[in-house]
XYZ file of C-alpha atoms in Angstrom:
576
model
C -6.385 -43.281 45.186
C -10.057 -42.310 45.261
C -11.865 -40.979 42.169
C -12.426 -37.637 43.932
C -8.727 -37.166 44.616
C -7.834 -38.176 41.069
C -10.261 -35.584 39.650
C -8.843 -32.927 41.989
C -5.316 -33.531 40.719
C -6.535 -33.617 37.105
C -8.226 -30.231 37.559
C -5.147 -28.703 39.155
C -2.944 -30.058 36.354
C -5.309 -28.686 33.684
C -5.288 -25.287 35.387
C -1.479 -25.221 35.346
C -1.333 -26.285 31.684
C -3.813 -23.579 30.632
C -1.940 -20.922 32.588
C 1.371 -21.980 31.074
C -0.081 -21.973 27.542
C -1.800 -18.609 27.697
C 1.239 -16.923 29.257
C 3.809 -18.531 26.965
C 5.697 -16.297 24.483
C 3.942 -17.994 21.555
C 0.502 -17.332 22.977
C 1.415 -13.794 23.998
C 2.848 -12.952 20.575
C 0.653 -10.263 19.067
C -1.195 -10.845 15.814
C 0.007 -8.714 12.886
C -2.963 -6.370 13.168
C -2.130 -5.810 16.839
C 1.356 -4.719 15.784
C 0.002 -2.344 13.153
C 0.564 1.275 14.148
C -2.263 3.739 14.727
C -0.783 7.041 13.629
C -1.917 10.550 14.449
C -4.347 12.075 11.930
C -4.725 15.869 12.052
C -7.971 17.706 11.462
C -7.707 19.213 7.978
C -9.635 19.885 4.812
C -6.748 18.585 2.705
C -7.711 15.325 1.038
C -4.868 12.844 1.607
C -2.541 15.429 3.126
C 1.132 14.490 2.699
C 2.355 11.963 5.257
C 4.368 13.824 7.893
C 7.853 12.415 8.470
C 10.451 13.475 11.006
C 14.147 12.660 10.758
C 15.586 11.489 14.069
C 19.071 12.909 13.667
C 20.200 13.414 17.273
C 19.244 12.791 20.879
C 17.195 15.986 21.013
C 14.959 14.927 18.110
C 14.658 11.466 19.645
C 13.443 13.028 22.897
C 11.057 15.306 20.972
C 9.541 12.282 19.239
C 8.890 10.540 22.538
C 7.373 13.651 24.120
C 5.148 14.764 21.247
C 1.385 14.563 21.706
C 0.983 14.987 17.949
C 3.872 12.872 16.671
C 4.914 12.419 13.067
C 3.300 9.597 11.173
C 6.727 8.288 10.139
C 10.031 8.619 12.027
C 13.159 8.337 9.862
C 16.276 6.745 11.389
C 19.741 6.239 9.940
C 20.634 2.570 10.327
C 24.153 1.185 10.677
C 25.971 -2.017 11.570
C 28.431 -2.012 14.442
C 30.119 -5.326 13.894
C 27.142 -7.653 13.554
C 24.813 -5.495 15.675
C 22.270 -3.156 14.115
C 21.871 0.251 15.721
C 20.680 3.769 14.927
C 23.265 6.395 14.041
C 22.827 9.875 15.548
C 24.951 12.981 15.039
C 25.786 12.938 18.757
C 26.055 9.197 19.330
C 23.967 6.140 18.614
C 21.066 4.192 20.082
C 20.082 0.518 20.080
C 17.674 -0.446 17.316
C 15.225 -1.778 19.879
C 15.107 1.610 21.591
C 14.043 3.255 18.331
C 11.302 0.646 17.937
C 10.173 1.240 21.522
C 10.190 5.009 21.028
C 7.875 4.662 18.019
C 5.666 2.205 19.897
C 2.220 1.752 18.383
C 1.757 5.345 17.248
C 4.611 6.060 14.796
C 5.806 4.034 11.790
C 9.594 3.697 11.890
C 11.546 4.072 8.645
C 15.110 2.772 8.844
C 17.464 4.063 6.162
C 20.325 1.672 5.348
C 23.372 2.960 3.492
C 24.584 -0.321 2.033
C 23.414 -3.775 0.998
C 24.757 -5.580 4.061
C 22.873 -3.326 6.471
C 19.622 -3.510 4.474
C 19.660 -7.303 4.318
C 20.662 -7.569 7.982
C 17.624 -5.490 8.919
C 15.302 -7.718 6.882
C 16.660 -10.769 8.731
C 16.240 -8.926 12.042
C 12.621 -8.061 11.178
C 11.865 -11.678 10.274
C 13.560 -13.119 13.373
C 11.961 -10.619 15.772
C 8.554 -10.927 14.082
C 8.370 -7.184 13.437
C 5.441 -5.790 11.491
C 4.568 -2.438 9.943
C 8.049 -0.997 9.517
C 9.753 0.665 6.544
C 13.240 0.123 5.100
C 14.939 2.598 2.762
C 18.134 2.301 0.744
C 19.675 3.939 -2.327
C 20.545 0.553 -3.872
C 17.590 -1.117 -5.665
C 19.368 -4.508 -5.644
C 19.844 -4.290 -1.865
C 16.146 -3.617 -1.334
C 15.178 -6.472 -3.646
C 17.408 -8.846 -1.681
C 15.926 -7.608 1.600
C 12.426 -8.090 0.174
C 13.185 -11.747 -0.605
C 13.946 -12.192 3.113
C 10.846 -10.382 4.442
C 8.247 -9.439 1.785
C 5.180 -8.609 3.892
C 6.057 -7.180 7.323
C 8.413 -4.557 5.883
C 7.535 -1.962 3.240
C 10.403 -0.820 1.015
C 11.444 2.696 0.011
C 13.995 3.672 -2.652
C 15.979 6.661 -1.447
C 17.570 9.188 -3.842
C 20.457 11.315 -2.629
C 20.606 15.057 -3.257
C 24.196 14.836 -4.469
C 23.776 11.700 -6.555
C 22.590 11.030 -10.073
C 19.376 12.769 -11.118
C 17.414 10.030 -12.914
C 14.484 10.794 -15.173
C 10.983 10.008 -13.930
C 10.853 6.979 -16.245
C 14.179 5.622 -14.951
C 13.150 6.244 -11.377
C 9.811 4.442 -11.753
C 11.615 1.400 -13.116
C 14.186 1.500 -10.308
C 11.447 1.627 -7.666
C 9.637 -1.404 -9.085
C 12.883 -3.340 -9.529
C 13.608 -2.660 -5.841
C 10.249 -4.241 -4.866
C 9.289 -0.856 -3.443
C 6.264 1.390 -3.981
C 7.775 4.570 -2.519
C 10.587 6.864 -3.606
C 12.120 9.234 -1.040
C 13.871 12.097 -2.776
C 14.888 15.717 -2.222
C 12.679 18.504 -3.489
C 14.146 20.638 -6.241
C 13.509 22.099 -9.667
C 13.345 18.608 -11.205
C 10.706 17.455 -8.729
C 7.754 19.390 -10.093
C 4.137 18.297 -10.454
C 4.697 16.756 -13.878
C 7.635 14.685 -12.565
C 5.693 13.523 -9.502
C 2.538 12.662 -11.464
C 4.586 10.597 -13.903
C 5.692 8.437 -10.970
C 2.295 8.308 -9.257
C 0.584 7.276 -12.499
C 2.935 4.276 -12.552
C 2.070 3.086 -9.020
C 4.841 4.994 -7.165
C 4.244 7.146 -4.073
C 6.557 10.162 -3.744
C 7.933 11.303 -0.379
C 10.230 14.314 0.013
C 13.301 14.559 2.248
C 14.283 17.720 4.132
C 17.375 18.204 1.951
C 17.552 21.523 0.076
C 14.607 22.895 2.073
C 14.773 26.148 4.038
C 12.525 25.354 6.964
C 9.510 23.194 7.623
C 6.908 25.470 6.074
C 8.919 25.652 2.861
C 9.045 21.853 2.843
C 5.275 21.550 3.269
C 4.658 24.127 0.546
C 7.014 22.271 -1.795
C 5.103 19.038 -1.169
C 1.765 20.725 -1.876
C 3.130 22.406 -5.014
C 4.256 19.161 -6.597
C 1.543 16.900 -5.165
C 3.967 14.712 -3.182
C 2.530 11.999 -0.942
C 4.856 12.690 1.995
C 7.134 15.370 3.434
C 9.971 15.433 5.969
C 10.011 18.159 8.636
C 11.901 18.811 11.865
C 8.778 19.864 13.794
C 5.598 17.931 12.952
C 3.437 20.551 14.631
C 4.401 23.019 11.891
C 3.032 20.721 9.208
C -0.073 19.875 11.233
C -0.687 23.557 11.902
C -0.569 24.332 8.195
C -2.852 21.407 7.458
C -5.245 22.590 10.167
C -5.493 26.035 8.574
C -7.372 24.413 5.671
C -10.936 23.755 6.795
C -12.786 23.176 3.504
C -12.179 19.955 1.520
C -9.477 20.410 -1.111
C -8.119 17.647 -3.359
C -4.409 18.417 -3.610
C -3.251 15.861 -6.174
C -4.622 14.235 -9.277
C -6.572 10.994 -9.043
C -5.879 9.299 -12.370
C -8.924 8.263 -14.376
C -8.676 4.807 -15.957
C -10.973 4.020 -18.868
C -12.277 0.542 -18.034
C -11.969 -1.504 -21.248
C -11.581 1.881 -22.946
C -14.809 3.843 -23.204
C -17.420 1.071 -23.697
C -20.286 3.543 -23.790
C -18.856 5.051 -26.980
C -17.435 2.003 -28.801
C -17.281 -1.794 -28.383
C -15.281 -2.567 -25.245
C -11.638 -3.651 -25.360
C -11.173 -2.483 -28.954
C -8.721 0.025 -30.401
C -11.694 2.302 -31.104
C -12.813 2.148 -27.460
C -9.293 2.916 -26.211
C -8.988 5.972 -28.452
C -12.431 7.198 -27.379
C -11.304 6.981 -23.739
C -8.231 9.076 -24.534
C -10.383 11.585 -26.388
C -12.685 11.808 -23.321
C -9.733 12.687 -21.090
C -8.728 9.365 -19.479
C -5.224 9.241 -18.010
C -4.989 5.487 -18.573
C -6.759 2.756 -20.509
C -7.456 -0.651 -18.979
C -7.639 -3.832 -21.039
C -7.808 -7.598 -20.411
C -5.494 -10.058 -22.120
C -5.345 -13.719 -23.142
C -2.866 -15.707 -25.236
C -4.079 -17.310 -28.479
C -3.184 -20.795 -29.661
C -0.575 -19.273 -31.976
C 0.934 -17.070 -29.216
C -0.599 -13.673 -29.949
C -1.774 -11.526 -27.028
C -5.375 -10.521 -27.661
C -7.674 -8.205 -25.758
C -10.844 -9.735 -24.332
C -12.574 -9.617 -20.978
C -14.091 -13.088 -21.301
C -12.412 -16.423 -21.952
C -14.896 -17.085 -24.777
C -16.681 -14.978 -27.359
C -20.100 -16.270 -26.289
C -22.694 -13.495 -26.536
C -20.162 -10.949 -27.794
C -20.122 -11.180 -31.598
C -22.513 -10.509 -34.460
C -21.842 -14.005 -35.782
C -22.808 -15.655 -32.474
C -19.421 -17.320 -32.014
C -18.735 -19.222 -28.808
C -15.042 -19.714 -29.571
C -12.659 -20.116 -26.646
C -10.094 -17.343 -27.010
C -7.062 -19.366 -25.972
C -8.063 -22.364 -28.126
C -8.286 -20.192 -31.239
C -5.734 -18.672 -33.591
C -5.575 -14.931 -34.134
C -6.914 -15.352 -37.666
C -9.912 -17.303 -36.375
C -10.719 -14.577 -33.811
C -10.295 -11.794 -36.362
C -13.053 -13.373 -38.478
C -15.684 -12.191 -35.988
C -17.105 -8.688 -35.445
C -18.631 -6.957 -32.443
C -22.135 -5.390 -32.528
C -22.217 -1.720 -33.435
C -21.805 0.790 -30.617
C -21.914 4.566 -30.884
C -20.400 5.597 -34.198
C -18.597 2.296 -34.675
C -19.541 -0.905 -36.482
C -17.462 -3.797 -37.760
C -14.967 -3.621 -34.891
C -12.914 -6.764 -34.371
C -10.932 -8.450 -31.597
C -7.875 -6.300 -30.934
C -4.341 -7.452 -30.286
C -2.357 -5.821 -27.500
C 0.192 -4.845 -30.136
C -2.512 -2.830 -31.909
C -3.400 -1.056 -28.662
C 0.260 -0.245 -27.993
C 0.585 1.213 -31.496
C -2.657 3.210 -31.206
C -1.600 4.913 -27.958
C 2.040 5.478 -28.916
C 1.254 9.102 -29.897
C -0.088 9.651 -26.350
C 2.936 8.950 -24.080
C 1.175 10.474 -21.061
C -1.568 7.828 -21.270
C -0.727 4.574 -19.479
C -1.841 1.060 -20.441
C -3.285 -0.770 -17.426
C -3.002 -4.356 -18.628
C -4.968 -6.971 -16.719
C -3.670 -10.521 -17.113
C -6.776 -12.692 -17.335
C -4.967 -15.739 -18.696
C -3.689 -18.352 -16.263
C -0.988 -19.394 -18.740
C 2.474 -18.579 -17.343
C 3.811 -18.156 -20.876
C 1.715 -15.030 -21.398
C 4.169 -13.146 -19.168
C 7.110 -13.940 -21.470
C 4.979 -12.977 -24.478
C 4.074 -9.686 -22.761
C 7.731 -9.009 -21.992
C 8.697 -9.587 -25.628
C 5.915 -7.314 -26.893
C 6.738 -4.494 -24.469
C 10.394 -4.598 -25.502
C 9.489 -4.765 -29.204
C 7.150 -1.764 -28.957
C 9.437 0.106 -26.488
C 6.554 0.950 -24.156
C 7.945 -0.214 -20.802
C 7.355 3.201 -19.249
C 3.796 3.311 -20.613
C 2.604 0.050 -19.036
C 1.515 -1.210 -15.603
C 0.121 -4.690 -15.040
C -2.710 -5.830 -12.765
C -4.177 -9.239 -11.986
C -6.252 -11.213 -9.510
C -3.534 -13.877 -9.711
C -0.691 -13.480 -7.240
C 1.255 -16.160 -9.092
C 1.069 -14.190 -12.351
C 2.166 -11.011 -10.565
C 5.083 -12.851 -8.962
C 6.102 -14.065 -12.393
C 5.729 -10.513 -13.709
C 8.102 -9.285 -11.001
C 10.682 -11.881 -12.040
C 10.375 -11.350 -15.805
C 9.478 -7.631 -15.971
C 10.770 -6.227 -12.674
C 10.739 -2.595 -13.847
C 7.003 -2.541 -14.607
C 4.491 -1.563 -11.908
C 2.178 -4.242 -10.503
C -1.286 -4.068 -8.930
C -3.167 -6.818 -7.086
C -6.893 -6.951 -7.842
C -9.053 -7.939 -4.862
C -12.808 -8.465 -4.915
C -13.855 -7.282 -1.472
C -17.001 -5.405 -0.512
C -18.091 -6.073 3.082
C -15.081 -4.618 4.878
C -17.040 -3.653 8.000
C -18.421 -7.196 8.304
C -15.137 -8.925 7.516
C -12.851 -6.912 9.804
C -13.133 -5.649 13.357
C -10.865 -2.646 12.782
C -8.970 -0.646 10.178
C -5.716 -2.115 11.506
C -6.943 -5.669 10.986
C -7.878 -4.847 7.381
C -4.608 -2.973 6.858
C -2.510 -5.896 8.079
C -4.282 -8.147 5.582
C -3.660 -5.623 2.804
C 0.063 -5.679 3.593
C -0.060 -9.487 3.511
C -1.899 -9.341 0.157
C 0.436 -6.950 -1.666
C 3.761 -7.983 -0.137
C 4.398 -11.250 -2.017
C 4.210 -9.511 -5.417
C 5.469 -6.087 -4.287
C 2.304 -4.561 -5.719
C -0.190 -1.794 -5.054
C -3.756 -2.494 -3.936
C -6.634 -2.555 -6.447
C -9.852 -3.432 -4.596
C -13.456 -3.498 -5.753
C -14.439 0.063 -4.814
C -16.492 -0.713 -1.661
C -13.220 -2.075 -0.256
C -11.637 1.367 -0.510
C -12.937 2.624 2.822
C -11.939 6.054 4.094
C -10.027 4.723 7.097
C -8.143 2.080 5.120
C -7.153 4.473 2.321
C -5.955 6.981 4.894
C -3.927 4.440 6.873
C -2.435 2.653 3.853
C -1.016 5.801 2.277
C 1.331 6.259 5.262
C 2.826 2.884 4.294
C 3.170 3.849 0.632
C 0.263 1.634 -0.427
C -1.961 3.591 -2.825
C -5.484 2.362 -3.606
C -6.616 1.994 -7.240
C -10.272 0.917 -6.846
C -12.583 -0.349 -9.581
C -15.172 0.185 -11.117
C -17.175 3.340 -10.265
C -19.867 3.943 -12.884
C -22.061 6.339 -10.937
C -20.926 9.891 -10.359
C -21.772 9.552 -6.656
C -19.462 6.553 -6.184
C -16.769 8.240 -8.263
C -16.920 11.385 -6.123
C -16.832 9.437 -2.842
C -13.633 7.676 -3.887
C -12.064 10.857 -5.240
C -12.659 12.528 -1.883
C -11.215 9.479 -0.129
C -7.879 10.348 -1.703
C -7.395 7.229 -3.825
C -4.640 7.244 -6.447
C -6.735 6.107 -9.379
C -10.372 5.780 -10.402
C -11.450 3.060 -12.816
C -14.707 3.718 -14.632
C -16.642 2.816 -17.782
C -17.408 6.522 -18.129
C -14.141 8.197 -19.127
C -15.713 11.694 -19.252
C -15.733 11.599 -15.432
C -12.167 12.831 -15.884
C -13.646 16.339 -16.103
C -14.514 16.039 -12.405
C -10.807 15.994 -11.518
C -9.986 19.262 -13.287
C -10.029 21.239 -9.999
C -6.940 19.376 -8.762
C -3.396 20.705 -9.010
C -3.724 23.856 -6.904
C -0.488 25.471 -5.747
C 0.527 25.874 -2.105
C -0.109 29.627 -2.355
C -3.661 28.969 -3.524
C -4.222 26.439 -0.749
C -2.456 28.143 2.169
C -2.130 31.735 1.035
C 1.034 33.348 -0.265
C 2.502 34.681 2.980
C 5.045 32.523 4.780
C 4.577 32.366 8.554
C 7.817 32.677 10.473
C 8.545 30.479 13.486
C 7.992 33.433 15.825
C 4.580 34.248 14.322
C 2.906 30.832 14.428
C -0.797 30.998 15.295
C -1.981 29.068 18.320
C -3.069 26.154 16.128
C 0.608 25.686 15.177
C 2.082 26.003 18.655
C 3.871 23.083 20.283
C 1.547 20.786 22.129
C 1.790 19.874 25.788
C 4.286 17.108 26.383
C 3.993 13.692 27.929
C 6.992 12.208 29.654
C 8.997 9.661 27.716
C 8.240 7.013 30.318
C 4.476 7.617 30.062
C 4.541 7.252 26.300
C 6.626 4.101 26.421
C 4.218 2.592 28.917
C 1.301 3.476 26.621
C 2.855 1.678 23.671
C 4.045 -1.518 25.355
C 2.103 -4.735 25.180
C 1.270 -6.041 28.660
C 0.894 -9.764 29.343
C -0.838 -9.308 32.690
C -4.424 -9.171 31.363
C -3.782 -12.433 29.515
C -2.279 -14.034 32.618
C -5.220 -12.957 34.737
C -7.664 -14.310 32.158
C -5.770 -17.623 32.040
C -5.880 -17.969 35.836
C -9.614 -17.176 35.927
C -10.301 -19.648 33.112
C -8.224 -22.304 34.835
C -10.000 -21.710 38.125
C -13.394 -21.995 36.415
C -12.386 -25.288 34.819
C -10.970 -26.531 38.133
C -14.202 -25.695 40.003
C -16.338 -27.311 37.296
C -14.353 -30.551 37.363
C -14.310 -30.520 41.179
C -18.111 -30.280 41.317
C -18.535 -33.054 38.752
C -16.181 -35.230 40.758
C -18.077 -34.543 43.977
C -21.383 -35.464 42.309
C -19.923 -38.709 40.980
C -18.499 -39.503 44.396
C -21.879 -38.874 46.011
C -23.593 -41.076 43.426
C -21.167 -43.911 44.173
C -21.840 -43.866 47.917
């Protein structure tokens, strides 16, 4: 066989191999960010308006979802097992699970509500096997959600559902249940118990609050209830009603409290990470006090930002914190600051005792130590001081947060991430968002980025998945205000008096929307139903098509084939 013929056959074979590879299921499988939904965002002055959810209860609501030009951000389905097959339960029948996923497409986040452990775990296995991404699973059983989370911790976000006719847990009990379930969202009915104080108690402990349609008399009443209590999400039967109400607000209004965290206390008023600094932060109005912890050689938890005392003490000590005993550390004093002199290294026990009279102030405890045993020591101290409901834990270490989840499952967790160049690191909000879900999933935590990483688009998109942002550390009023208007959940700062800037929050629905309810027959044009697309058109919009990839593979193969052909011809000519 001549060299030219051999090269021809080699080129043809390469073309076929490339075509087969680029059109194979593995190659065509979308990246996680490509499976991340892009939900509808209404024009509104409301900062972080409640996520709009719609319960798909029958075939009519299913058809309405498909046809809507302004669909809900989350569609809620009732999930059931028929034998070993998962499907969606409707009041007038059922639908295949895949149909619900197709109906949501790339523009609505599906939330599947399971009514028992078996169904919840089966869905997690289904999500893992089908490589689903950006879906929500709800259940009333925390243990069922935890088991489902162990199957699929990143692609699925978990929601603890509370029934209207079930037990009415306290806010403290509910926060613990949510964290134990490896969830960050609670879905519960509005009512007298669910007031702003109740909701803020949960939000301050890293829990997003979504309201069901139970006990609500109409969609507008549901939206008003959500605004009154500061809920993060609301369920309606007609999304356009909620969007119309949101659209009636044209000036920026912050509708819920962003909690101010005193970074290392109030270090401008007293030496940082001391009892005195923590109390100064409380006095200045902080909602929480952040501190950093290490474990001493004799197993005491002490508060220090650095691993050594180098440059921090009057005596010039360079002692390594974790190689020292508590008595050795207590021998040193910090330089005077504000009205305080002679301050010493604090223990976490001393901080817990100092803030015990302020139960509404939360300890944000950052684990700096890499020692696994500090988690057991923290558990023992929290139980001894009975402050479980007054503590959340943050860390840069995923392994420490995973250990926290195992040892202290009822305490909220936050993953610290040092990210600043979001626009340079990611091509789109969805790409960033998919990474965030991958970051927080393994520890079932919230997201605590360096504040430039809390971009407007990412904060907005993440809240529809129940992922609140708790950025750090804004020490200029301009940066603080930008993040407050982004709708973040918390604001970490060295300047605790910035808390006065959040005093305008907590308006009622009547103050925001006006006191007159608008009946269904009197909706202004901005609240009217939008023009409809056919179900088939919307399904076609949301489906991934392999044909562009196939065409690209053929073109690439042809280019390679032609290149090799020409090289072969030149070699053949040279040999003549």
